[in-house]
Structures are given as C-alpha cells and as structure tokens.
XYZ file of C-alpha atoms in Angstrom:
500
model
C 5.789 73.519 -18.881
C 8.878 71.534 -19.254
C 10.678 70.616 -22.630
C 9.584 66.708 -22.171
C 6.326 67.500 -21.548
C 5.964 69.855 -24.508
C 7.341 66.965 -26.784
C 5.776 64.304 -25.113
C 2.191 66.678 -25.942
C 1.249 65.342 -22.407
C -2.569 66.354 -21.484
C -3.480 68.395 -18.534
C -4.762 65.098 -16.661
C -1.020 63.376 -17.586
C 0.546 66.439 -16.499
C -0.682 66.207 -13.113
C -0.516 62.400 -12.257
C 3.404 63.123 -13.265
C 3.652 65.915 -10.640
C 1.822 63.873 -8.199
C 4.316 61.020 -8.853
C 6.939 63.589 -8.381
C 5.714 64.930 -4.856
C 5.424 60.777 -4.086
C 9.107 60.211 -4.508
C 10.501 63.359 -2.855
C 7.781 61.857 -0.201
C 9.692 57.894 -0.229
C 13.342 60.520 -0.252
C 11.882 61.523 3.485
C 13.350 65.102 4.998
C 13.838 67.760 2.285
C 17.605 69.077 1.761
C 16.713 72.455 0.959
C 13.862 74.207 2.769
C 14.407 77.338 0.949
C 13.940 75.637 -2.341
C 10.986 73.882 -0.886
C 9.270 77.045 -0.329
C 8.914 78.161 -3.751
C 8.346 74.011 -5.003
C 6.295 71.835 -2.518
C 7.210 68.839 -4.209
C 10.788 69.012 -2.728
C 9.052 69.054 0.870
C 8.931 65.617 0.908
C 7.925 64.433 4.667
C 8.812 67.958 6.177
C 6.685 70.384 6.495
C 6.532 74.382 6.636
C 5.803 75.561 10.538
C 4.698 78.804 12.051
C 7.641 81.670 12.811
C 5.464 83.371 15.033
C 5.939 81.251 17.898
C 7.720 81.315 20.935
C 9.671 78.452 20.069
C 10.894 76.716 17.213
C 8.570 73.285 17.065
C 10.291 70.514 16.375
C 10.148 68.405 13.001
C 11.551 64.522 13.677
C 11.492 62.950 10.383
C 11.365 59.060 10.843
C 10.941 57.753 7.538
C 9.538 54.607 7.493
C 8.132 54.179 3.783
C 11.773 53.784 2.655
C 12.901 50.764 4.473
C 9.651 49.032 3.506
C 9.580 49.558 0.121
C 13.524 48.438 -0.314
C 12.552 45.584 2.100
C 9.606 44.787 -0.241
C 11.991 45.213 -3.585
C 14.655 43.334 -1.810
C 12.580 40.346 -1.418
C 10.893 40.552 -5.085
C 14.084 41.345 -6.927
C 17.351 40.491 -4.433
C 17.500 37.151 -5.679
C 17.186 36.898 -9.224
C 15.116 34.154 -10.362
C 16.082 31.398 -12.760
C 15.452 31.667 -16.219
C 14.151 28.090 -17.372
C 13.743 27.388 -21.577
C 11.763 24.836 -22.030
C 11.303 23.076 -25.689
C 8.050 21.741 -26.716
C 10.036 18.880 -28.593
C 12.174 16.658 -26.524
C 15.228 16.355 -29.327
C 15.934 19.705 -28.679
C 16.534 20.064 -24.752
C 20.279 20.785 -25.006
C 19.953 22.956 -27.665
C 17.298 25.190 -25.420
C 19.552 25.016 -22.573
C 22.801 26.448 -24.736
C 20.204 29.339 -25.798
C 19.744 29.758 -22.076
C 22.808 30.270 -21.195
C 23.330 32.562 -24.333
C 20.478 34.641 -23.778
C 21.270 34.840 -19.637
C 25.023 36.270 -20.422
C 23.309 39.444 -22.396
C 20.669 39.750 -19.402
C 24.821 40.082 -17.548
C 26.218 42.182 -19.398
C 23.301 44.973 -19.462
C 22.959 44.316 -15.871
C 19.280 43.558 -16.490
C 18.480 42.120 -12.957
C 20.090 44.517 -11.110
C 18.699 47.331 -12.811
C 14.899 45.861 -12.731
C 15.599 45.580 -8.778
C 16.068 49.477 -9.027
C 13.558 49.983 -11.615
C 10.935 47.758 -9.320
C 11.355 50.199 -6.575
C 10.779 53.169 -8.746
C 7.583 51.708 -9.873
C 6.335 50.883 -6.646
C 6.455 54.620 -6.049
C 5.733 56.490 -9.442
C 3.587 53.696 -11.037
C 4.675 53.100 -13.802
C 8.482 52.430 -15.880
C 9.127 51.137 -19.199
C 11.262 49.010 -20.533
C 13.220 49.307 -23.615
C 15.977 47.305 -26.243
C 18.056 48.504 -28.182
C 19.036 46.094 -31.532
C 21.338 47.254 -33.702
C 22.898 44.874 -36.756
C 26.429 43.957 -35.635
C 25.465 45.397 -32.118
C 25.278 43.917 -28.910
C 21.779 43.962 -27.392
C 21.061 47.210 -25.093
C 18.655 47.031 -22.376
C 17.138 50.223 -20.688
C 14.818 51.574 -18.067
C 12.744 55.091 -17.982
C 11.338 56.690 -15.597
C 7.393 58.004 -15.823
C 8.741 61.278 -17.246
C 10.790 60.234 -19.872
C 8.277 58.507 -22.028
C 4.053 58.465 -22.970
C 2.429 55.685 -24.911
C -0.939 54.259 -26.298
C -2.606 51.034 -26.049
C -4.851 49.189 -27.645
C -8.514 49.662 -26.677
C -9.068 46.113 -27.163
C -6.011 45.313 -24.537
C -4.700 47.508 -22.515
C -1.112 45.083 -22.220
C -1.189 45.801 -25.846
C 1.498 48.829 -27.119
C 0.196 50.557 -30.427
C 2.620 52.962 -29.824
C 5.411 54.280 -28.046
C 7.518 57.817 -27.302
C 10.309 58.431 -25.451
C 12.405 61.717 -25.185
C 15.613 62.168 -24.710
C 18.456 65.206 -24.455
C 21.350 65.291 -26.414
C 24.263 65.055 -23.811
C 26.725 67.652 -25.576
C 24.469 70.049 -25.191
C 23.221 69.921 -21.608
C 24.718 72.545 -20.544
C 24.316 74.833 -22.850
C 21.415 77.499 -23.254
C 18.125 75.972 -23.670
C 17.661 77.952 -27.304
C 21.243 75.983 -28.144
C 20.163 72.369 -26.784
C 19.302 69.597 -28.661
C 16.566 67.142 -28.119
C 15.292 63.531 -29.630
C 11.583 62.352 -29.586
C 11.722 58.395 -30.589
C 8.537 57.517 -31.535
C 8.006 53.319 -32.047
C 4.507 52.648 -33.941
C 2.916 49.570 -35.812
C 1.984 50.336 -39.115
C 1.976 47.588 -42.403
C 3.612 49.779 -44.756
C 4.280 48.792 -48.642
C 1.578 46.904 -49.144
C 2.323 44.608 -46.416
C -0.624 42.593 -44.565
C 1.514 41.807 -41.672
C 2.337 44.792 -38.758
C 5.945 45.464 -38.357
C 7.544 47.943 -36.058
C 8.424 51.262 -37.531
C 10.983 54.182 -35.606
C 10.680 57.517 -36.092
C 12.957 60.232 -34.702
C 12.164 63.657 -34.783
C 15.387 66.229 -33.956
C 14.277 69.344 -31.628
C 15.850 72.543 -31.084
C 15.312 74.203 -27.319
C 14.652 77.549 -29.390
C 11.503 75.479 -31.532
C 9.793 72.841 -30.308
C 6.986 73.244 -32.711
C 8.796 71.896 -35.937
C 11.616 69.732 -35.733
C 14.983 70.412 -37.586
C 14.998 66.799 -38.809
C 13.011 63.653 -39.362
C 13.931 59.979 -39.714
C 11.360 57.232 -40.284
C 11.907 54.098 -40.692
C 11.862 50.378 -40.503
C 13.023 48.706 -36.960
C 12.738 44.919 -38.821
C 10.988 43.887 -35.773
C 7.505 42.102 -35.207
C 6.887 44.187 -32.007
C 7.432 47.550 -30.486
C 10.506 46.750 -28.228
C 9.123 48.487 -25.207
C 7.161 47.305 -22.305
C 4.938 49.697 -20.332
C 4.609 48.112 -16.567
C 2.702 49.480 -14.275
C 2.673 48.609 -10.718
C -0.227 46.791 -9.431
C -2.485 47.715 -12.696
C -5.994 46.244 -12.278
C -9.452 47.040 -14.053
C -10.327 50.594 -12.593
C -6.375 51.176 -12.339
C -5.237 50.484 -15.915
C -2.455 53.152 -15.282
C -1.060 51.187 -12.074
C -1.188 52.772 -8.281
C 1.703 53.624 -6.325
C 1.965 51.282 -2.969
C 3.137 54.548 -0.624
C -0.939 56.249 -1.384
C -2.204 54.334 1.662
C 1.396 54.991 3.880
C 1.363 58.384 3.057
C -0.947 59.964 5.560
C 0.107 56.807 8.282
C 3.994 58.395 7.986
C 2.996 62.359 8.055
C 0.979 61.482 11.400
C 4.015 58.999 12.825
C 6.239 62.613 12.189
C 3.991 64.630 13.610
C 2.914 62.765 17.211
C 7.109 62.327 16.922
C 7.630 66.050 16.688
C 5.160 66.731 19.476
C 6.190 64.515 21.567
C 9.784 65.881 21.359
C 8.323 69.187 22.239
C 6.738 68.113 25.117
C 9.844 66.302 26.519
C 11.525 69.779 25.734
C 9.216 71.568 28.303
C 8.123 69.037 30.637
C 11.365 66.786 31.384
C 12.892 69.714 33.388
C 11.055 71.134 36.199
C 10.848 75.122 37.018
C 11.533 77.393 39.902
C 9.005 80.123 40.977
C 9.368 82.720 42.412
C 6.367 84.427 44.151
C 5.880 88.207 45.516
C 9.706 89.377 44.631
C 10.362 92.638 42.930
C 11.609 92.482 39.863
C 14.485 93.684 40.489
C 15.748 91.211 42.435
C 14.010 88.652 40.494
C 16.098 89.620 37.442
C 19.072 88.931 39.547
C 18.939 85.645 40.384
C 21.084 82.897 39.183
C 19.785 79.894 38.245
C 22.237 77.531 39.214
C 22.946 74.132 41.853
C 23.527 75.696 45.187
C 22.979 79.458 44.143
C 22.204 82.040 46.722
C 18.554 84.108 45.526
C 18.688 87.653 47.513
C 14.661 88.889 46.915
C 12.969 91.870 48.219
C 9.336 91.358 49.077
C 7.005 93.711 47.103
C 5.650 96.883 48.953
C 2.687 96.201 50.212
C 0.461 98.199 52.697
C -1.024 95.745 54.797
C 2.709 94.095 55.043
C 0.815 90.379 53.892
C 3.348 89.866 50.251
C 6.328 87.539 51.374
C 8.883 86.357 48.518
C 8.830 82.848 48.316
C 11.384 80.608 45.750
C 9.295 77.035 45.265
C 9.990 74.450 42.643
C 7.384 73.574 40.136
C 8.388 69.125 38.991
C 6.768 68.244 35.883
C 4.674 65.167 35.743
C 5.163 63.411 32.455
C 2.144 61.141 32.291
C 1.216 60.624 28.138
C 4.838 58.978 27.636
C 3.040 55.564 27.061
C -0.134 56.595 25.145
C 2.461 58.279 22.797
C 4.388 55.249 22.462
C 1.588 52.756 21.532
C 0.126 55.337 19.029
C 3.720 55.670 17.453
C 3.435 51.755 17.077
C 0.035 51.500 16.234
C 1.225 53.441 12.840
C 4.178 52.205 12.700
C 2.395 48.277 12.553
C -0.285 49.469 10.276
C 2.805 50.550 7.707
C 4.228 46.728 7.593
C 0.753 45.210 7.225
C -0.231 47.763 4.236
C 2.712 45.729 2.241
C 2.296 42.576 4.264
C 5.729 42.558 5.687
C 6.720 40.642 8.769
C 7.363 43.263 11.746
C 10.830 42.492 13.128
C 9.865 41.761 16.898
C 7.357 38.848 15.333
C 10.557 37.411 13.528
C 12.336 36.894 16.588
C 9.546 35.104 18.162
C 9.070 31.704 15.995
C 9.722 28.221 16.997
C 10.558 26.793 13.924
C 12.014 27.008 10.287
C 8.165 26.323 8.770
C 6.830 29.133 10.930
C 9.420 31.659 9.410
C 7.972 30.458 5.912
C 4.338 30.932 7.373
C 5.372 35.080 8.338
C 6.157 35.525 4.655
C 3.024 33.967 3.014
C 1.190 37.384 2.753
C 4.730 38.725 1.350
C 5.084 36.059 -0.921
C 1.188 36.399 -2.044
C 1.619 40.064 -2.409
C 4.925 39.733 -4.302
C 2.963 37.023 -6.734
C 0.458 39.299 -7.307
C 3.454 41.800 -8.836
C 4.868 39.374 -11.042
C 1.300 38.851 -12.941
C 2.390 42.580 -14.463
C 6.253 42.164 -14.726
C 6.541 38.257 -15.752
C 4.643 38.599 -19.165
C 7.205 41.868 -19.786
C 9.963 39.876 -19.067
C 8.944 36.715 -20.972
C 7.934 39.113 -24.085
C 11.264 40.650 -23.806
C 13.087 37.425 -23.677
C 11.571 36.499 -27.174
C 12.397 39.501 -28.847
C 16.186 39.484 -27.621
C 16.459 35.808 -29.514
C 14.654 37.480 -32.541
C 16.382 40.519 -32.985
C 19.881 38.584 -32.332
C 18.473 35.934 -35.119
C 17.452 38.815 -37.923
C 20.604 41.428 -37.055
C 24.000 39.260 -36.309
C 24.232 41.183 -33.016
C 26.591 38.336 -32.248
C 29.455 36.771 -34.327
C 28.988 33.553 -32.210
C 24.781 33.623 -33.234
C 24.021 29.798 -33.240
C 21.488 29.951 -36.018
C 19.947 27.103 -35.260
C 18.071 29.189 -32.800
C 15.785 31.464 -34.527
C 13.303 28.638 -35.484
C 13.370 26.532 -31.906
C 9.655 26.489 -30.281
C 10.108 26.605 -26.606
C 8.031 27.732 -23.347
C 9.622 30.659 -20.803
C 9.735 29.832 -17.423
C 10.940 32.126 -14.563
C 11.229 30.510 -11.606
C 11.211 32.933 -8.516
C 13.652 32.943 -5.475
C 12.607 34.949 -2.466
C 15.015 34.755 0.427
C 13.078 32.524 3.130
C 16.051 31.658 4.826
C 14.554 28.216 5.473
C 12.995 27.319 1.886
C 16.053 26.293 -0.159
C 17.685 23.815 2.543
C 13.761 21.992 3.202
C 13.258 21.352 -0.657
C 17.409 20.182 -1.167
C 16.101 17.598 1.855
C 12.960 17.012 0.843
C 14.099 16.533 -2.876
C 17.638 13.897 -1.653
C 14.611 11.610 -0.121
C 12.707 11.415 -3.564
C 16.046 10.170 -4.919
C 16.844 7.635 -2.367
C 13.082 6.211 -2.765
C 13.417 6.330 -6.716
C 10.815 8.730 -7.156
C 13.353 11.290 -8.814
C 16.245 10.946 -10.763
C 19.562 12.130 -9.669
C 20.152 14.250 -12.844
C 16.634 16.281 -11.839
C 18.547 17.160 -8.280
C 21.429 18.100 -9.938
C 19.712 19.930 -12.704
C 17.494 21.825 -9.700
C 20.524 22.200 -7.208
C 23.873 22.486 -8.644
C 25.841 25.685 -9.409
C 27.125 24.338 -12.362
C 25.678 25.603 -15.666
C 26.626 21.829 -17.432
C 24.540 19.924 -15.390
C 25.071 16.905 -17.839
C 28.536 16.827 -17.210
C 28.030 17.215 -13.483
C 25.922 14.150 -13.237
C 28.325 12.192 -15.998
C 30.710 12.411 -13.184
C 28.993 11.348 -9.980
C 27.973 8.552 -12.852
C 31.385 7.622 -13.128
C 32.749 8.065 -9.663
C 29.874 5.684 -8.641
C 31.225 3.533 -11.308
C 34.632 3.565 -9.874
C 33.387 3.006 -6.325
C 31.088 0.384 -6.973
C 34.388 -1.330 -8.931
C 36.638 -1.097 -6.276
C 34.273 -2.381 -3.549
C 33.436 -5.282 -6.061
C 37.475 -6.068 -6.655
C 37.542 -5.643 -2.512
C 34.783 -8.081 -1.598
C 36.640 -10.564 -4.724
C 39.672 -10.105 -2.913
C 37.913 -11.206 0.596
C 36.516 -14.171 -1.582
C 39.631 -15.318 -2.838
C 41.656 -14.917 0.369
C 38.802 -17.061 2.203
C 39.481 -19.871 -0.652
C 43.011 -20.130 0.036
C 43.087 -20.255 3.639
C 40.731 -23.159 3.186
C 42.891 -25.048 0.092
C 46.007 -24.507 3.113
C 43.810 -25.605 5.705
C 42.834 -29.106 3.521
C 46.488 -29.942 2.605
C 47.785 -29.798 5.950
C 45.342 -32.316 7.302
C-alpha cells in the first residue's frame, strides 16, 4: 500500500480501479522500456507481452501503437483550439463592462496556462477517467490553477447529485523531502468540506490540512482548520464520459484495448512468418553427414556429398531447393485493417485514406460530424466545470484583492457564461466569414456583429469606430469628387454661352 493511498483511506474497490487506470496508461504509453521491471510489475507491460524462452526462436513482438495517435488526434480536436470565452450580461447597460471582465478574467486563464494544461489534462482523462480541477486563492495572490491526476486526490458527492462536491482530499509530498527516507518525509492531506460553522445558516467552504510524517501516518504531527471565505469547494471532479450506470466516468481505450493487443499480435506473427517463409531452403537428401556438415551455403558453392552405404546400392545424394510459397500475405493485411478501421470508428475519427477522397469543403465538414457529436457529448461533463470555475475566479478575486487593478464594480454584475467551441474543420471558419459578409451586405446583420465575431482585435468597438470613420472619409471624398465633376460641367457650359 502506497503512502497516498494510506492517507487518501482509499477502499479495496478504489484501490483497484486506480491500478487498473494505471495498467490503462502504461497500455496508451505502448512498448514497455524495461522488461525486467515488467516482470516483477505487469502494469509497466503496457502493449508488450512476456513470450516463451523455450523455443527455437525468439518470436517476434511488433508494437504498433495505435491508441496513442487517436486519442491525441481526439484531444487535439476537443482542446487544440481553445474556444472563446463569451460574458454575457443579463442587463444591456452593462455590455462593456462584461466584456472588460472578459478580458480580465481570460489573461489569468494565460497566465496559469489553463487551456493548455486542460488539453493535457483532457487526454489524461480520456485514459484514467477521471482528473480534478483545483484553484488556488490567496488574499494579495494571484489566482493558481491546477490539475491532478486520479491518484492524487478522492472525494464525495452528494447522494442527491452526483455533480455535487460535499467534499474534497487531495495529497501532496513535501518537495524538500523527496528524497529523503520515507520515515524522514513529509506529507500534506488538504481536505476541502462544506460545513455552516458559528451558527451560520449558509454553507461556506472550510480547509483543513493535516501534516504527515512517512514514519506515522496514523496521527498527524499537525492540524490546521479553517475558513477558505468561499461559497464553494474550489475543486471540480470530471470524469470522462460519466453517465447513469458510470457515475465514476469510463476510460475511451476499454473497447481499443483488446482491438490493439490482437493488431500486435497478427503483426508479430506475421513478421515471423516472413522470417521463415521469404527465403527458400536447400535439401539435401541421402548424404552422410559428414559431408553434409561440410557444405557451404553460399551463391555458386561447390557441395562434395558421399551417398549413404546402402546394400542394395538404391541411396543417391541429391541437393534440391525447397521455394516458399507465401500465400496469407493479403488475408493478413485486410485483418490488420479490419482492426485498425474498427479503432477510428470506436472514437468516430475520420480514417486518413477517406480524407483524401472528398469532393468538396462541405463533405470534409460531413467526415467530422460523428467527431464533432462525440466531442459535444464531452463537453456536457467539462463545460459546467469550466463555467463553475469561471464564477469562482471573479468571486474569490472580488472577496481577496488577488489583484491591485480589481475593478470592483465586478463582484455584483449578473451575467450568463458562454463558451463557444472551435474545432479545426479546415473549411468551417472561411464558410461562416462568407456566409456572415452576405448578411451584412443584405442588412440582415450589422457590421459591428462581424467584427465582434471575426476580428482579432480584443476592442472590437474601436475596430468598427474606425471602418465607421474611414467610410466617413471615403464617402466625403467621393462626394467633394462628384461636386468637383458638377462644378467643372457648369463652367464649361457658362464658357460655352459667352462665346456664342
């Protein structure tokens, strides 16, 4: 039993869904590193696999891992883009006030490196489950955001709702002491609850952190428990794909699992049998052996045999060459595909060769719909997270200072969260710029909405002030132009009358 697990007081049943999550990644990882250390720990296998040593020959073990690439491919289109972080206020006075929160709140997303560390932590959780994430709110602090692994933290929900936290532990090991002795090290278990404390009706968010020594792990050397000053536990359990008989989330490599050990395996045989069948053999029939230990094998080469005695003088040495006859090479190859298309259509990716194939921009866009359906389904258990998240970052920031430059005016605005998602179709962002120009030329949308929608610039306002007054200029110099036409055509004709 590990130290975590002891002060995590994980139950037998925990215990082994986190060694089965374990034995899943070293499964996404592919090949093992260290055979020797895989012996003693199957986990570390991975996709290898421990052969036979009384053999003949050492059978081969071709590890094409093909879980990997999908499951990036699959994070890559979720996450690879980040999407775009909309604030809108439920009272129109206040839109520019909303959008300078937005742009507040999306530089401390930046500066944890929130996106790119929920691509990673995406990925994780499409293997193992289940992360969680956490923030960290200090007074006179900058916001921290964090993500854990499955074996870093254990939590409770409420029976009533299972998206619910009631409460929340995470361990952690004391850095200075890592490599010390484990009787020497020192370990944290943070434990976030809801409780209404001092006669309070309302539930607040309480810490407590309980100091371990490796040599006791029974009774901690210290305890600290208080107040966090926030409404809600600032973690958020997700779990991938977590329905009503999965309330713990599955991971998406169960069903690719046995698909990829069989792909290895027909692999590995079939590189056996190319081995012994590819090259043909030379027989030789009748010869002592002797003589037959004597030959070279070799272009050209010269075989001296001696017949073997025998009395009625019929045994003749004879040299003949035995040609293989490779005939499964294309069974072989359409099982390896066969598995290899069943993988991509288990996460609804579209197989490469099928990409290259379309006639048009909308078709690409048609490939991805059972992506983009899949990928829709994954948001319904990271969005509300993310949105929750959002809320308490503006809350904490509003009750602790974490900010010198804290517009106040903040804390109290009512607003909806919107993420809007951007999955790379290659084809989707240049049909709705198109598509969206034509509702402005036919006065069906306003030219701030496409520039809102479509420009890089966070100050859209002052983006469209300026095509405003560029048109303004334009439209006044072709109006001084055509005057200028006018009053040329007036004096040619005064000329032409006074010369008559």
């Amino acid at each position: 039993m590990t130290i975590k697990e002891t002060l995590l007081k994980l139950s037998d049943k925990e215990k082994k869904e986190r060694e089965k999550a374990r034995k899943d990644f070293f499964f996404y990882l592919g090949e093992t590193e260290n055979k020797e250390a895989a012996i003693a720990d199957n986990a570390l296998l991975g996709q290898s696999w421990i052969t036979l040593d009384d053999l003949d020959y050492v059978p081969s073990q071709v590890i094409d891992n093909k879980i990997k690439p999908l499951i990036n491919k699959q994070a890559r289109f979720m996450f690879g883009k980040e999407p775009d972080i909309l604030f809108k206020p439920l009272d129109n006075k206040d839109k520019e006030v909303c959008e300078e929160l937005r742009q507040y709140v999306d530089a401390i997303l930046n500066a944890s490196k929130f996106w790119s560390n929920t691509f990673k932590a995406f990925r994780l959780a499409s293997v193992t489950k289940r992360v969680m994430l956490r923030l960290e709110a200090n007074p006179g602090q900058p916001i921290r955001l964090y993500w854990h692994d499955i074996n870093d933290f254990s939590y409770e929900v409420d029976p009533n709702d299972i998206t619910k936290l009631n409460k929340a532990t995470l361990v952690r090991q004391d850095t200075s002491t890592a490599n010390k002795e484990q009787s020497e090290q020192i370990w944290y278990r943070y434990t976030y609850y809801m409780a209404n404390k001092d006669d309070n009706e309302e539930l607040s968010c309480y810490l407590k952190v309980e100091t371990y020594k490796g040599s006791s792990l029974d009774i901690p050397i210290n305890i600290e428990d208080k107040a966090t000053g926030l409404s809600k536990i600032p973690c958020w359990v997700i779990a991938n794909e977590q329905s009503i008989v999965s309330p713990h989330g599955q991971s998406d490599i169960k069903d690719l699992k046995p698909l990829q050990d069989s792909y290895n395996r027909r692999l590995s045989d079939f590189n056996d049998s190319l081995r012994f069948l590819m090259f043909g053999q030379t027989a030789i029939i009748d010869a002592t052996k002797d003589t037959v230990n004597a030959c070279n094998i070799a272009p050209n080469a010269l075989m001296a045999l001696k017949s073997m005695e025998d009395t009625e003088g019929n045994k003749q040495a004879k040299v003949q060459r035995v040609e293989s006859n490779f005939t499964n090479a294309e069974p072989v190859k359409m099982y390896l595909k066969l598995l290899e298309d069943s993988m991509y259509e288990k996460l609804g990716i579209p197989k490469p060769e099928s990409m290259q194939q379309v006639p048009s921009a909308k078709s690409i866009k048609y490939m991805y719909t059972e992506l983009v359906a899949r990928c829709e389904e994954k948001w319904h258990d990271w969005e509300p997270n993310i949105r929750s998240m959002l809320r308490l970052i503006v809350e904490a920031c509003g009750k602790f200072n974490c900010y010198e430059d804290w517009n106040h005016e903040w804390d109290n605005l009512l607003y909806s969260i919107v993420l809007n998602k951007n999955y790379p179709i290659p084809e989707d962002e240049e049909d709705k710029k198109r598509l969206a120009m034509e509702e402005v030329v036919a006065n069906v949308r306003s030219h701030r909405s496409y520039i809102k929608d479509f420009s890089d610039d966070e100050d859209y306002e002052k983006h469209f002030n300026e095509v405003i007054e560029d048109i303004t200029i334009i439209n006044a110099a072709e109006q001084d132009q055509f005057q200028q036409g006018i009053d040329d055509e007036l004096d040619k004709g005064d000329n032409t009358g006074g010369d008559s």
